PDB file of C-alpha atoms in Angstrom:
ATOM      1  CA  UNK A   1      75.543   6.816  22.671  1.00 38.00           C
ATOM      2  CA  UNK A   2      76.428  10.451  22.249  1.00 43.00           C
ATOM      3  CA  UNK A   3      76.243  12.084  25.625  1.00 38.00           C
ATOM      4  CA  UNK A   4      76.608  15.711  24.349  1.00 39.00           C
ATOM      5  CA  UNK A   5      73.385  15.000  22.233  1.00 42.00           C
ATOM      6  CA  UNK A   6      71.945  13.464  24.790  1.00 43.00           C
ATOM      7  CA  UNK A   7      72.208  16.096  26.985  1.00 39.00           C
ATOM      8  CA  UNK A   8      71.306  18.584  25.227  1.00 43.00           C
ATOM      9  CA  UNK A   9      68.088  16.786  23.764  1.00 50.00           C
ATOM     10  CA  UNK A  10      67.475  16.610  27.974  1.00 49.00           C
ATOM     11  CA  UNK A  11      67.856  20.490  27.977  1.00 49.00           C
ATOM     12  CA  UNK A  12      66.172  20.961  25.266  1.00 54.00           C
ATOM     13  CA  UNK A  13      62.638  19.092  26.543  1.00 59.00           C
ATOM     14  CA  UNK A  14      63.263  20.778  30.176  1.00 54.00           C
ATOM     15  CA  UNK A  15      63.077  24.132  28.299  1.00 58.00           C
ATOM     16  CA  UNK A  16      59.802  23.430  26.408  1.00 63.00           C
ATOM     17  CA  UNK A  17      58.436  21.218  29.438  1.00 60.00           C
ATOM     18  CA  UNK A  18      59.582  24.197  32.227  1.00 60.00           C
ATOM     19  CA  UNK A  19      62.108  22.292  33.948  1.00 57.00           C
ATOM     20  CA  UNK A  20      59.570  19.834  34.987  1.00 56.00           C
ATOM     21  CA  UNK A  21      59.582  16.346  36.280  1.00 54.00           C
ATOM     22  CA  UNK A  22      57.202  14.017  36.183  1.00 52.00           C
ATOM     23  CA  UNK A  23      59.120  11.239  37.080  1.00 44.00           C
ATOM     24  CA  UNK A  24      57.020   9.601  39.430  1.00 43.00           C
ATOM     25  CA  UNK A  25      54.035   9.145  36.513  1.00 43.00           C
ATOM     26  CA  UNK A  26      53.118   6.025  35.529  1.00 40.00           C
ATOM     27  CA  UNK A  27      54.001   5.213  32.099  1.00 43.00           C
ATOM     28  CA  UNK A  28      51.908   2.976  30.327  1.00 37.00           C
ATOM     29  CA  UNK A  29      52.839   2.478  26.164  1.00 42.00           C
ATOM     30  CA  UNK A  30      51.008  -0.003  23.944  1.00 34.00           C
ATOM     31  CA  UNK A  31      51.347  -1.231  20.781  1.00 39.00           C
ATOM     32  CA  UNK A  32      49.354  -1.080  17.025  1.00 44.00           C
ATOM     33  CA  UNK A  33      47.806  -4.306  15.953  1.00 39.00           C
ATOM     34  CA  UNK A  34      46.129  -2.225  12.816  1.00 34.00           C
ATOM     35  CA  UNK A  35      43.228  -4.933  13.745  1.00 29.00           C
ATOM     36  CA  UNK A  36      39.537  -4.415  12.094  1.00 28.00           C
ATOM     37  CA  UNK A  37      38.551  -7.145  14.753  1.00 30.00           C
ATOM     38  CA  UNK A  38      37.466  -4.908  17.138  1.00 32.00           C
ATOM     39  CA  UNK A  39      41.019  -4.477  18.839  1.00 33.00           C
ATOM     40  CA  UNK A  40      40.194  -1.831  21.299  1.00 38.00           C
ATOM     41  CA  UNK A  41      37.709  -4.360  23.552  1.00 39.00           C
ATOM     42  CA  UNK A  42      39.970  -6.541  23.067  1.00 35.00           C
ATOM     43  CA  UNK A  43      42.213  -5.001  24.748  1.00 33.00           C
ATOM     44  CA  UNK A  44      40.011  -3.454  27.591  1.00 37.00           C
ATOM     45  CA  UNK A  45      39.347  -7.120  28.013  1.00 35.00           C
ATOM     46  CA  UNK A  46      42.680  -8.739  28.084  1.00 31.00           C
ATOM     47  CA  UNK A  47      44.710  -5.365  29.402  1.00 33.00           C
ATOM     48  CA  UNK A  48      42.009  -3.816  32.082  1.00 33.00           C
ATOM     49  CA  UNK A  49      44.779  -1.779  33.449  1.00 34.00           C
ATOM     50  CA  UNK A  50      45.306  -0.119  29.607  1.00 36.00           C
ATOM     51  CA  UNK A  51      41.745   1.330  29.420  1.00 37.00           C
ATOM     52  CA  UNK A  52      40.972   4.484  28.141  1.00 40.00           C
ATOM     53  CA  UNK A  53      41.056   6.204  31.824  1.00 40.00           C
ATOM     54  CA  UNK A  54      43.137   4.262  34.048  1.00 37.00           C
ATOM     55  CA  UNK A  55      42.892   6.868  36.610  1.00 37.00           C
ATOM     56  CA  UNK A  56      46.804   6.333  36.579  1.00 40.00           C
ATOM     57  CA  UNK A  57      48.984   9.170  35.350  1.00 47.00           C
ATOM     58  CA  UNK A  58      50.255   9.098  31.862  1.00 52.00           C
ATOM     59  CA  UNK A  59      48.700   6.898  29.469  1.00 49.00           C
ATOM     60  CA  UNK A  60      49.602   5.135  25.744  1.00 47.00           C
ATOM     61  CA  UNK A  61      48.260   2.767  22.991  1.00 46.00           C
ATOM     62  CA  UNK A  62      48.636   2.453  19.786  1.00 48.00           C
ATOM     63  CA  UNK A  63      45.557   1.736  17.169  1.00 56.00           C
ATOM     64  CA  UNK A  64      42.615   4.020  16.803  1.00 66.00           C
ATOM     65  CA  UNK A  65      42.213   4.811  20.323  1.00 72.00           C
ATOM     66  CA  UNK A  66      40.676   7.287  23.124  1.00 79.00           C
ATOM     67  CA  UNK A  67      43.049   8.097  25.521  1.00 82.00           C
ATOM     68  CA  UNK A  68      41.748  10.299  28.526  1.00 81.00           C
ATOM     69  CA  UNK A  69      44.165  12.185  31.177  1.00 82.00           C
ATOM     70  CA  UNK A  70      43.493  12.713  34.988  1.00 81.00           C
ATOM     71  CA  UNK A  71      43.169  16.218  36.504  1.00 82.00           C
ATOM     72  CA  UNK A  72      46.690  15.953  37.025  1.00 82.00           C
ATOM     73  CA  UNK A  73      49.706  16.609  35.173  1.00 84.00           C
ATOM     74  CA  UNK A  74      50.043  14.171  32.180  1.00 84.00           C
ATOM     75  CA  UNK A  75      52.273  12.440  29.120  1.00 85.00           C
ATOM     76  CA  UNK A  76      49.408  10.960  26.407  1.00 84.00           C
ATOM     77  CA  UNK A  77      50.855   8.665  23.161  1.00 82.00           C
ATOM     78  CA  UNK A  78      48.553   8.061  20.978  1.00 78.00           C
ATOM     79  CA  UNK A  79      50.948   6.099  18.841  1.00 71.00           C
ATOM     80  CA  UNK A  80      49.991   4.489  15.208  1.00 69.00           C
ATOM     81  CA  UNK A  81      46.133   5.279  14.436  1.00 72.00           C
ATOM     82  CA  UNK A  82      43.516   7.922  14.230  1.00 78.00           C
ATOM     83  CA  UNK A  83      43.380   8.600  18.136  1.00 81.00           C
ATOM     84  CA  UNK A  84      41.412  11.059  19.959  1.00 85.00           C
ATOM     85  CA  UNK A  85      43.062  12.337  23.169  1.00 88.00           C
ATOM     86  CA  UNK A  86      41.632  13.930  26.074  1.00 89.00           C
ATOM     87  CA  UNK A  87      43.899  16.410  28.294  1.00 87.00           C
ATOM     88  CA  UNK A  88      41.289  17.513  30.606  1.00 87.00           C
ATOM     89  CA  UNK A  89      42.794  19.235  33.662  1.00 87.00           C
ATOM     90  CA  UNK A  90      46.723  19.547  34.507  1.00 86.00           C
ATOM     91  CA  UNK A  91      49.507  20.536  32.004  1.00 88.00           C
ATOM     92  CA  UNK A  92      49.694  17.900  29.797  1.00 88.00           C
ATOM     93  CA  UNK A  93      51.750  16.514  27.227  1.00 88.00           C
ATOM     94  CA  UNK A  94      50.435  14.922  24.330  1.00 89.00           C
ATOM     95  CA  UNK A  95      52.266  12.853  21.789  1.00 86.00           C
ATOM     96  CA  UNK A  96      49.717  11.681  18.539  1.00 79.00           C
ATOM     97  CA  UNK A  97      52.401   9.406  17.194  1.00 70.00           C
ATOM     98  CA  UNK A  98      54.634   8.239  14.237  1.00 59.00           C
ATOM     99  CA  UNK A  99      52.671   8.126  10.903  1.00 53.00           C
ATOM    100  CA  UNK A 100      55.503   7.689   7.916  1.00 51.00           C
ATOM    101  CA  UNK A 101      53.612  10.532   6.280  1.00 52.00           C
ATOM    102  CA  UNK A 102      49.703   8.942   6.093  1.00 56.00           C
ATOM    103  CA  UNK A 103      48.023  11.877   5.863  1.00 57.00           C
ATOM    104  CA  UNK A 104      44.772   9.713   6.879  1.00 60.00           C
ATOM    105  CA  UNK A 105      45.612   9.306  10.176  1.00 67.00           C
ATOM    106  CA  UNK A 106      44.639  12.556  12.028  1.00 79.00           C
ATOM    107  CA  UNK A 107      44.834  12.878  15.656  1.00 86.00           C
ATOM    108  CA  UNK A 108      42.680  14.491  17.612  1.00 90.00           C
ATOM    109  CA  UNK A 109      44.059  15.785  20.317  1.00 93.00           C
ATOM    110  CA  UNK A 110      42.431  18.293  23.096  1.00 94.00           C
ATOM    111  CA  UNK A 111      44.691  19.844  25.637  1.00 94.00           C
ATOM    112  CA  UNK A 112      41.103  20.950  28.418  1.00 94.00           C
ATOM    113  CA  UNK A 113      42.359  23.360  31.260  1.00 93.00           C
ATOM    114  CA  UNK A 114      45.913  23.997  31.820  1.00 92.00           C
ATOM    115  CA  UNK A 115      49.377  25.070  29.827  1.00 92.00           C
ATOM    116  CA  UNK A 116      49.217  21.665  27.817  1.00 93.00           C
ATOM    117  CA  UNK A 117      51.792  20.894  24.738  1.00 93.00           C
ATOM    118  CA  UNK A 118      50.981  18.955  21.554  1.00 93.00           C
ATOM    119  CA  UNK A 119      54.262  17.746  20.234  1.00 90.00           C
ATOM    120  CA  UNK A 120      54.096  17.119  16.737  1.00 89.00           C
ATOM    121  CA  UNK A 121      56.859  14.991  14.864  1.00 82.00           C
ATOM    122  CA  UNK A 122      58.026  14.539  11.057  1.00 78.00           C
ATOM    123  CA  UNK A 123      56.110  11.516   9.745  1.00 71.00           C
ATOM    124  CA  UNK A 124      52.572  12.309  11.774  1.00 78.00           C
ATOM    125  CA  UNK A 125      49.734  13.282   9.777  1.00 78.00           C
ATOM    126  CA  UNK A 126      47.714  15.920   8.989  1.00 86.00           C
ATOM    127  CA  UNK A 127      46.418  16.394  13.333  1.00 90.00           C
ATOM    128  CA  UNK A 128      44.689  18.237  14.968  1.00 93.00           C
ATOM    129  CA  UNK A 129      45.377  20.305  18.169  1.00 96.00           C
ATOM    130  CA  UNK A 130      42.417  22.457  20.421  1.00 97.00           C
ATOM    131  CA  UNK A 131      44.435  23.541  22.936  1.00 97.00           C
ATOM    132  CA  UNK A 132      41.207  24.402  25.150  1.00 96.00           C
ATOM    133  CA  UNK A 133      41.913  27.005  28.530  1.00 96.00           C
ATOM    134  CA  UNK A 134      44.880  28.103  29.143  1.00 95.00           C
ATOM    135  CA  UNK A 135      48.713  29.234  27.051  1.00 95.00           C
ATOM    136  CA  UNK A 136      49.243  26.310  25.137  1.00 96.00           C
ATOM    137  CA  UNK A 137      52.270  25.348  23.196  1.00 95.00           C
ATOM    138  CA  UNK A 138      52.285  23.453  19.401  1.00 96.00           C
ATOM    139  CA  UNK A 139      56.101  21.751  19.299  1.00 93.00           C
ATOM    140  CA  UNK A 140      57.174  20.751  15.731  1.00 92.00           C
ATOM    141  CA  UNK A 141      60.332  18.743  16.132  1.00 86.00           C
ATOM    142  CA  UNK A 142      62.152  15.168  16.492  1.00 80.00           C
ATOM    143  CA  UNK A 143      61.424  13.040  18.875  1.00 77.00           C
ATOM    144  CA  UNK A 144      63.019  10.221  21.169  1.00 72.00           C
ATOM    145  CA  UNK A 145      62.693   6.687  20.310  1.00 68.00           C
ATOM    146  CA  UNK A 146      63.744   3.075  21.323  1.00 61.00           C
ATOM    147  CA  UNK A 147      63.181   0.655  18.728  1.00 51.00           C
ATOM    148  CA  UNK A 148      63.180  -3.317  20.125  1.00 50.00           C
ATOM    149  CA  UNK A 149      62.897  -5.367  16.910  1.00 51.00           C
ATOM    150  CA  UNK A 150      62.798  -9.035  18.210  1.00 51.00           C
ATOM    151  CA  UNK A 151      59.841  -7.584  20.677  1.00 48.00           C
ATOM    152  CA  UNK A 152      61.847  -8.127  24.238  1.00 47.00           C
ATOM    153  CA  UNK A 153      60.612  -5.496  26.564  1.00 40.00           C
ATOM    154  CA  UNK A 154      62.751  -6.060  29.471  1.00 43.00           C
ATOM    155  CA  UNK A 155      65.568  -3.290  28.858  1.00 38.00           C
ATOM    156  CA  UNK A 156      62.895  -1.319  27.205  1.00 36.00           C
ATOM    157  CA  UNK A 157      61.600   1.997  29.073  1.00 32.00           C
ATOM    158  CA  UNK A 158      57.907   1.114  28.231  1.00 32.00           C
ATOM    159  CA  UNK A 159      55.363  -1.655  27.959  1.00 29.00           C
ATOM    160  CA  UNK A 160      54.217  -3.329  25.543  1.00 33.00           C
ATOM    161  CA  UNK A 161      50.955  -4.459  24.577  1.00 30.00           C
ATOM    162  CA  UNK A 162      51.599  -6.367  21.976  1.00 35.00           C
ATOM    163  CA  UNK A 163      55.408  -6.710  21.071  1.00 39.00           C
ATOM    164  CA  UNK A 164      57.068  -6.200  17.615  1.00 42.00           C
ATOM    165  CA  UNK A 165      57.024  -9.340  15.314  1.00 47.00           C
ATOM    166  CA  UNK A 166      54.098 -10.593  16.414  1.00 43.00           C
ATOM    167  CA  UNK A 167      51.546 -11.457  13.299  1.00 45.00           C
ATOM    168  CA  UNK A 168      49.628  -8.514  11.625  1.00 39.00           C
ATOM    169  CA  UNK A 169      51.584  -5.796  14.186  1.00 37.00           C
ATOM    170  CA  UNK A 170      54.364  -3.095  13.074  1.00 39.00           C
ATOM    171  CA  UNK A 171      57.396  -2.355  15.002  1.00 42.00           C
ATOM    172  CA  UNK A 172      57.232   0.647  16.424  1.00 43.00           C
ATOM    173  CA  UNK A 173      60.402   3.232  17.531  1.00 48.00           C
ATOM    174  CA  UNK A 174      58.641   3.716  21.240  1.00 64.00           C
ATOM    175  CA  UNK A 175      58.945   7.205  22.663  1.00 71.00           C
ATOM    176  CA  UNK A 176      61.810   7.277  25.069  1.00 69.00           C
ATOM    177  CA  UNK A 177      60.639   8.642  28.060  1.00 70.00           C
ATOM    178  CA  UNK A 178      64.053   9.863  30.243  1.00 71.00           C
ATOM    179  CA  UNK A 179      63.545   8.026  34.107  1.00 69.00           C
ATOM    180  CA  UNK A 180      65.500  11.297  35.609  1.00 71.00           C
ATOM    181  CA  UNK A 181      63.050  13.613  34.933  1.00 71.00           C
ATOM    182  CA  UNK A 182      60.100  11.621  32.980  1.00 73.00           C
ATOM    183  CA  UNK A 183      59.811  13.844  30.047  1.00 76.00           C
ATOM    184  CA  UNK A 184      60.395  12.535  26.284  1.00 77.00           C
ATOM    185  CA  UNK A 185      63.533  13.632  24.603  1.00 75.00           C
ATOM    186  CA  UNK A 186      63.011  16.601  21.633  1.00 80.00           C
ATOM    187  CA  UNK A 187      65.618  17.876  19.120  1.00 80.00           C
ATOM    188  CA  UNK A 188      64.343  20.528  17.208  1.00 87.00           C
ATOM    189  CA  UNK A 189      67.060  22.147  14.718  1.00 83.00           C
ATOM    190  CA  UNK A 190      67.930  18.485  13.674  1.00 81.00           C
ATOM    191  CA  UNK A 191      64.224  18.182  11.939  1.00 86.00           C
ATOM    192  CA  UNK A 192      64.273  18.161   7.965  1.00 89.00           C
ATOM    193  CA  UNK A 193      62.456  20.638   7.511  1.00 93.00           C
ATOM    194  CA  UNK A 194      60.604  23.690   8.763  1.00 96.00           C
ATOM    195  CA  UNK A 195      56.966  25.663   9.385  1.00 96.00           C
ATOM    196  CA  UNK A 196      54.829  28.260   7.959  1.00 96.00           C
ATOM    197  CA  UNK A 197      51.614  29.467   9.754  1.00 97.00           C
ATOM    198  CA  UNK A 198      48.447  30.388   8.280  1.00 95.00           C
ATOM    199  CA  UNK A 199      46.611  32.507  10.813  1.00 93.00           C
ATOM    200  CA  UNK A 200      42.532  34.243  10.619  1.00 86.00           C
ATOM    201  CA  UNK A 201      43.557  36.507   7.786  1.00 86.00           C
ATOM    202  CA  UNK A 202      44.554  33.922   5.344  1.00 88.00           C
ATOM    203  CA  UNK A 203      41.889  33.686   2.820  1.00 83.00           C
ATOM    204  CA  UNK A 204      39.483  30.762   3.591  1.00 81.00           C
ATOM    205  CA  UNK A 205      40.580  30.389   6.981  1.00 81.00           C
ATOM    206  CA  UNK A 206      37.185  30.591   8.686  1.00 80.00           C
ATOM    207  CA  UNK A 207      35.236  28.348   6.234  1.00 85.00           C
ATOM    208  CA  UNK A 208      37.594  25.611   7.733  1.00 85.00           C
ATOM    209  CA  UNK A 209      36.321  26.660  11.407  1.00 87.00           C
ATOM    210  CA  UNK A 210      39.954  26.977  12.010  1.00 91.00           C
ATOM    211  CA  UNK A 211      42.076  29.523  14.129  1.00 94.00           C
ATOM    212  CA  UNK A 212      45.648  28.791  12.351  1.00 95.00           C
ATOM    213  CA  UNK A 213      47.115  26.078  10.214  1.00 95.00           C
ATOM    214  CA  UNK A 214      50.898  25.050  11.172  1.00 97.00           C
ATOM    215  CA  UNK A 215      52.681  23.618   7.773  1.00 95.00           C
ATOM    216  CA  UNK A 216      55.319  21.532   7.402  1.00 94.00           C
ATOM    217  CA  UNK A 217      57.879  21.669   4.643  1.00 95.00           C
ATOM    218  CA  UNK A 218      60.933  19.735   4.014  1.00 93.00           C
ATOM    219  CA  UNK A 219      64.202  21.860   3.805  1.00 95.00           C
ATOM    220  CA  UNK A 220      65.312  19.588   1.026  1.00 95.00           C
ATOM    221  CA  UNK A 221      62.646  19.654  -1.844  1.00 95.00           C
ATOM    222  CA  UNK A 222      62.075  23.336  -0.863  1.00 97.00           C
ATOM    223  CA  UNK A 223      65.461  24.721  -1.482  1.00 96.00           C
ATOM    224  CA  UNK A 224      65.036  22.503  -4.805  1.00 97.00           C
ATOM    225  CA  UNK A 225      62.022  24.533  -5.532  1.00 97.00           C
ATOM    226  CA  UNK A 226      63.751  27.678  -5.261  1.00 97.00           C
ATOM    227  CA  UNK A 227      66.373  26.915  -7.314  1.00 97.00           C
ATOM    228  CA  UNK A 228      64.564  26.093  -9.591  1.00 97.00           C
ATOM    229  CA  UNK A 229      62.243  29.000  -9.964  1.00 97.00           C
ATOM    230  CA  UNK A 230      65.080  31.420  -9.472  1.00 97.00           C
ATOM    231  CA  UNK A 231      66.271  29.264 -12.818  1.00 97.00           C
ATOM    232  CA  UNK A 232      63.837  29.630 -15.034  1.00 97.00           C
ATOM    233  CA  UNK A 233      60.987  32.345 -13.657  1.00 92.00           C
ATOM    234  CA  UNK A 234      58.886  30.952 -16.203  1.00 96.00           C
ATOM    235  CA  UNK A 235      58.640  27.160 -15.044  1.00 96.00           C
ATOM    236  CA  UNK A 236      55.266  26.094 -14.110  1.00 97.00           C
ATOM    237  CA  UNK A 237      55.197  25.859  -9.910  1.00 95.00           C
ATOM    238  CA  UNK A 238      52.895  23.559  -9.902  1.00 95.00           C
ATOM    239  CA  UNK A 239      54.879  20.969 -11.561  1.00 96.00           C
ATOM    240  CA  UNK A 240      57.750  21.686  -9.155  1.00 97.00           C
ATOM    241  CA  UNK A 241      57.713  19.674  -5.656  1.00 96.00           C
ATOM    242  CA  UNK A 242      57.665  22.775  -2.917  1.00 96.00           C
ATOM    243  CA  UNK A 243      58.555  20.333  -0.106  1.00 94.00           C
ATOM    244  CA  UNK A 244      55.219  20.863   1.583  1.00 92.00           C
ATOM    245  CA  UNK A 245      53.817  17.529   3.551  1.00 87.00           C
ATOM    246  CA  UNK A 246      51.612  18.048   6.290  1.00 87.00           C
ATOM    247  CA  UNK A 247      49.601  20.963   7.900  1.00 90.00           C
ATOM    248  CA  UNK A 248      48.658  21.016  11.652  1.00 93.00           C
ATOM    249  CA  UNK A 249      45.536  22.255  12.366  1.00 95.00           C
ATOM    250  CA  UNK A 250      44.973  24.304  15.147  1.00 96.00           C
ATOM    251  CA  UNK A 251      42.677  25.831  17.705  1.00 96.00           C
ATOM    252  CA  UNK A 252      43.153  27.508  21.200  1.00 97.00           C
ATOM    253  CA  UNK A 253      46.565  27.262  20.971  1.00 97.00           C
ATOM    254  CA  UNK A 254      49.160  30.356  21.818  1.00 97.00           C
ATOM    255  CA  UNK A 255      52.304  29.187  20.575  1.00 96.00           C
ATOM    256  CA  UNK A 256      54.172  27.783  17.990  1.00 96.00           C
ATOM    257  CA  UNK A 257      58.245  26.294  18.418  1.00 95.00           C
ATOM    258  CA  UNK A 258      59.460  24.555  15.231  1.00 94.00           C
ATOM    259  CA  UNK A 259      62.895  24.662  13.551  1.00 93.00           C
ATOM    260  CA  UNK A 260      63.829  27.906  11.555  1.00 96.00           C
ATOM    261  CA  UNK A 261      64.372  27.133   7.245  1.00 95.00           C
ATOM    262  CA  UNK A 262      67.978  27.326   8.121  1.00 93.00           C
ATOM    263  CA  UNK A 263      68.117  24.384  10.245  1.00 90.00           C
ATOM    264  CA  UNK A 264      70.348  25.958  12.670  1.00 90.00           C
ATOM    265  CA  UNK A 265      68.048  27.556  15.269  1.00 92.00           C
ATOM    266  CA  UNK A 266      64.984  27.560  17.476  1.00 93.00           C
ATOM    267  CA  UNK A 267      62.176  29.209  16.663  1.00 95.00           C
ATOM    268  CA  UNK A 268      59.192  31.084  18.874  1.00 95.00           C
ATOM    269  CA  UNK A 269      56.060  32.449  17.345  1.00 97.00           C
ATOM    270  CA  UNK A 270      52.858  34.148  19.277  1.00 98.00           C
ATOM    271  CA  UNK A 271      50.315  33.077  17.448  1.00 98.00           C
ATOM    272  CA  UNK A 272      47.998  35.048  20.023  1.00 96.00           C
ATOM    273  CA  UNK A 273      48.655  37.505  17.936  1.00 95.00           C
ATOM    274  CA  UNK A 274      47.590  38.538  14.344  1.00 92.00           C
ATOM    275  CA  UNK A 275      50.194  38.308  11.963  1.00 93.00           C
ATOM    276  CA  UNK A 276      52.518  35.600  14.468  1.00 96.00           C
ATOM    277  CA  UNK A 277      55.034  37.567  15.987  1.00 97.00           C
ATOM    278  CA  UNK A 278      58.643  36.089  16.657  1.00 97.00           C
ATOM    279  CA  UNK A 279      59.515  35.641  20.508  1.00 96.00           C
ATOM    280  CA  UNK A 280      61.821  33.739  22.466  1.00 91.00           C
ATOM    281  CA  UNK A 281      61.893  30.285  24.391  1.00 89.00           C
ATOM    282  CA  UNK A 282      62.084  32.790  27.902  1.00 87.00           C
ATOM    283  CA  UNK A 283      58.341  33.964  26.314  1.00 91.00           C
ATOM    284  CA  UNK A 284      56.444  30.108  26.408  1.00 90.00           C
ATOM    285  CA  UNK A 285      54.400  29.632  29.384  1.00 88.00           C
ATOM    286  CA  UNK A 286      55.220  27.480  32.616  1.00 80.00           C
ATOM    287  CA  UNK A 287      53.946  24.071  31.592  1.00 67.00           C
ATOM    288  CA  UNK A 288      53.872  21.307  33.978  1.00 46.00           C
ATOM    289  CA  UNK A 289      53.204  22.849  37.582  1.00 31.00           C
ATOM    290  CA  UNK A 290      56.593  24.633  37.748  1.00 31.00           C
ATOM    291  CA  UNK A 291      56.954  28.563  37.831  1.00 29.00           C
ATOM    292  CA  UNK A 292      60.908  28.839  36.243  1.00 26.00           C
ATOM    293  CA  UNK A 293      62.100  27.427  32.802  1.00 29.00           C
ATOM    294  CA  UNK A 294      65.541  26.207  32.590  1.00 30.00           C
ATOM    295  CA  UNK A 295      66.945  26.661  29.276  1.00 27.00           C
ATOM    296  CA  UNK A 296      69.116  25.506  26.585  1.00 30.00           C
ATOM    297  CA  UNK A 297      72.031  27.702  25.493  1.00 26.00           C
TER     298      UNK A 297
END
């Protein structure tokens, strides 16, 4: 293990999360069957304690699901699926899940009262975020796993449902949640690629009912693209790949962090205001029930 990235991972989620800990949540994680058998009661009926409120703290599965939070502070995973999560009250964390790129499975994820944050990792698909009442924080960046191929649990810091290997399931890398301060684990510059945000005035925006859209692009194919046109200005773009993948949809939501094109740096947008404006991790909101960030340098 490398303790320096560790760490700063650590620091990096206590800046974005506030400093907080929610340590003493229950974490519950699940995994995807992809069953058309009517998986979800099956599971309410086998795993009553992995229902869609549990009235329990923070809450995961991983196949289509609804997943509802308390009026307290909590961590929602979606995981693999189209899933539909439900902040409601607290400042929440919510985690749609791994998605290898399938743009057909969109979260729907809605943060309610409170400073909530929607993290949003390489590979999800094209989600969407309503932030509802209060400053509320998009997060574009990697994220924390622990993969357990041969499906033993017991080292493993979550539960699962159903583990890998068994028939008609995918393994899945499950979030790493870290037991000293019971956040998940982000590293932001280290994501291939980077964002560009759509806001009101881009044309076409309201016919999509839509207060910005959050793209991703991969660093790779774009530089590619530019190289290419600065080439040969006469090359038809739309033959060239531009690197683009997914867009985030969003409502209700106040802030933006994502990587910067370079790769090497952190950055803050306030999408409050109209075009973004450029701000700093000191700017995001207290998240989480705390009043003081503590942040990465």
């Amino acid at each position: 293990m490398n303790l320096s990235k560790t760490w700063m991972a650590t620091a990096v989620s206590l800046a974005l999360f506030g400093g907080a800990s929610l340590a003493q949540a229950d974490i519950v994680i699940g995994n995807d069957l992809n069953s058309t058998e009517g998986a979800n009661a099956a599971i309410n009926q086998l795993y009553s304690a992995n229902r869609g409120s549990n009235g329990g703290g923070d809450q995961s599965l991983q196949f289509g699901d609804q997943i509802y939070g308390t009026e307290s502070n909590d961590i929602l995973i979606g995981g693999l699926g189209i899933d539909v999560l439900f902040g409601y009250d607290g400042d929440d964390i919510i985690i749609g899940g791994t998605e290898d790129f399938n743009s057909f499975n969109r979260d729907r994820a809605f943060g309610g009262k409170g400073n909530d944050i929607f993290v949003w990792t390489p590979g999800d698909g094209n989600d969407f975020f309503d932030g509802g009442e209060g400053q509320d924080i998009l997060v574009i960046g990697l994220i924390g796993e622990s993969q357990d191929n041969d499906g033993n649990t017991d080292l493993a810091p979550f539960f699962n449902v159903s583990p890998p290997g068994t028939p008609g399931s995918q393994d899945f890398d499950g979030i790493f949640i870290n037991p000293d301060v019971g956040l998940p684990e982000l590293r932001i510059e280290q994501t291939p690629g980077f964002c560009r945000i759509l806001d009101k005035s881009t044309e076409g925006m309201s016919e999509l009912n839509l207060d910005h859209l959050v793209q991703f692009i991969l660093r790779g194919p774009a530089n590619n693209f530019d190289e290419a046109i600065a080439a040969d200005p006469n090359i038809d773009p739309d033959t060239l790949d531009t690197g683009l993948r997914i867009s985030v949809h969003l409502k209700n939501t106040e802030f933006v962090v994502c990587p910067s094109r370079s790769g090497d740096e952190i950055e803050v947008y306030d999408i409050s205001q109209t075009p973004p404006v450029r701000v700093t991790l000191d700017d995001l909101p207290p998240t989480a029930a705390t009043s003081s960030a503590r942040l990465a340098r």
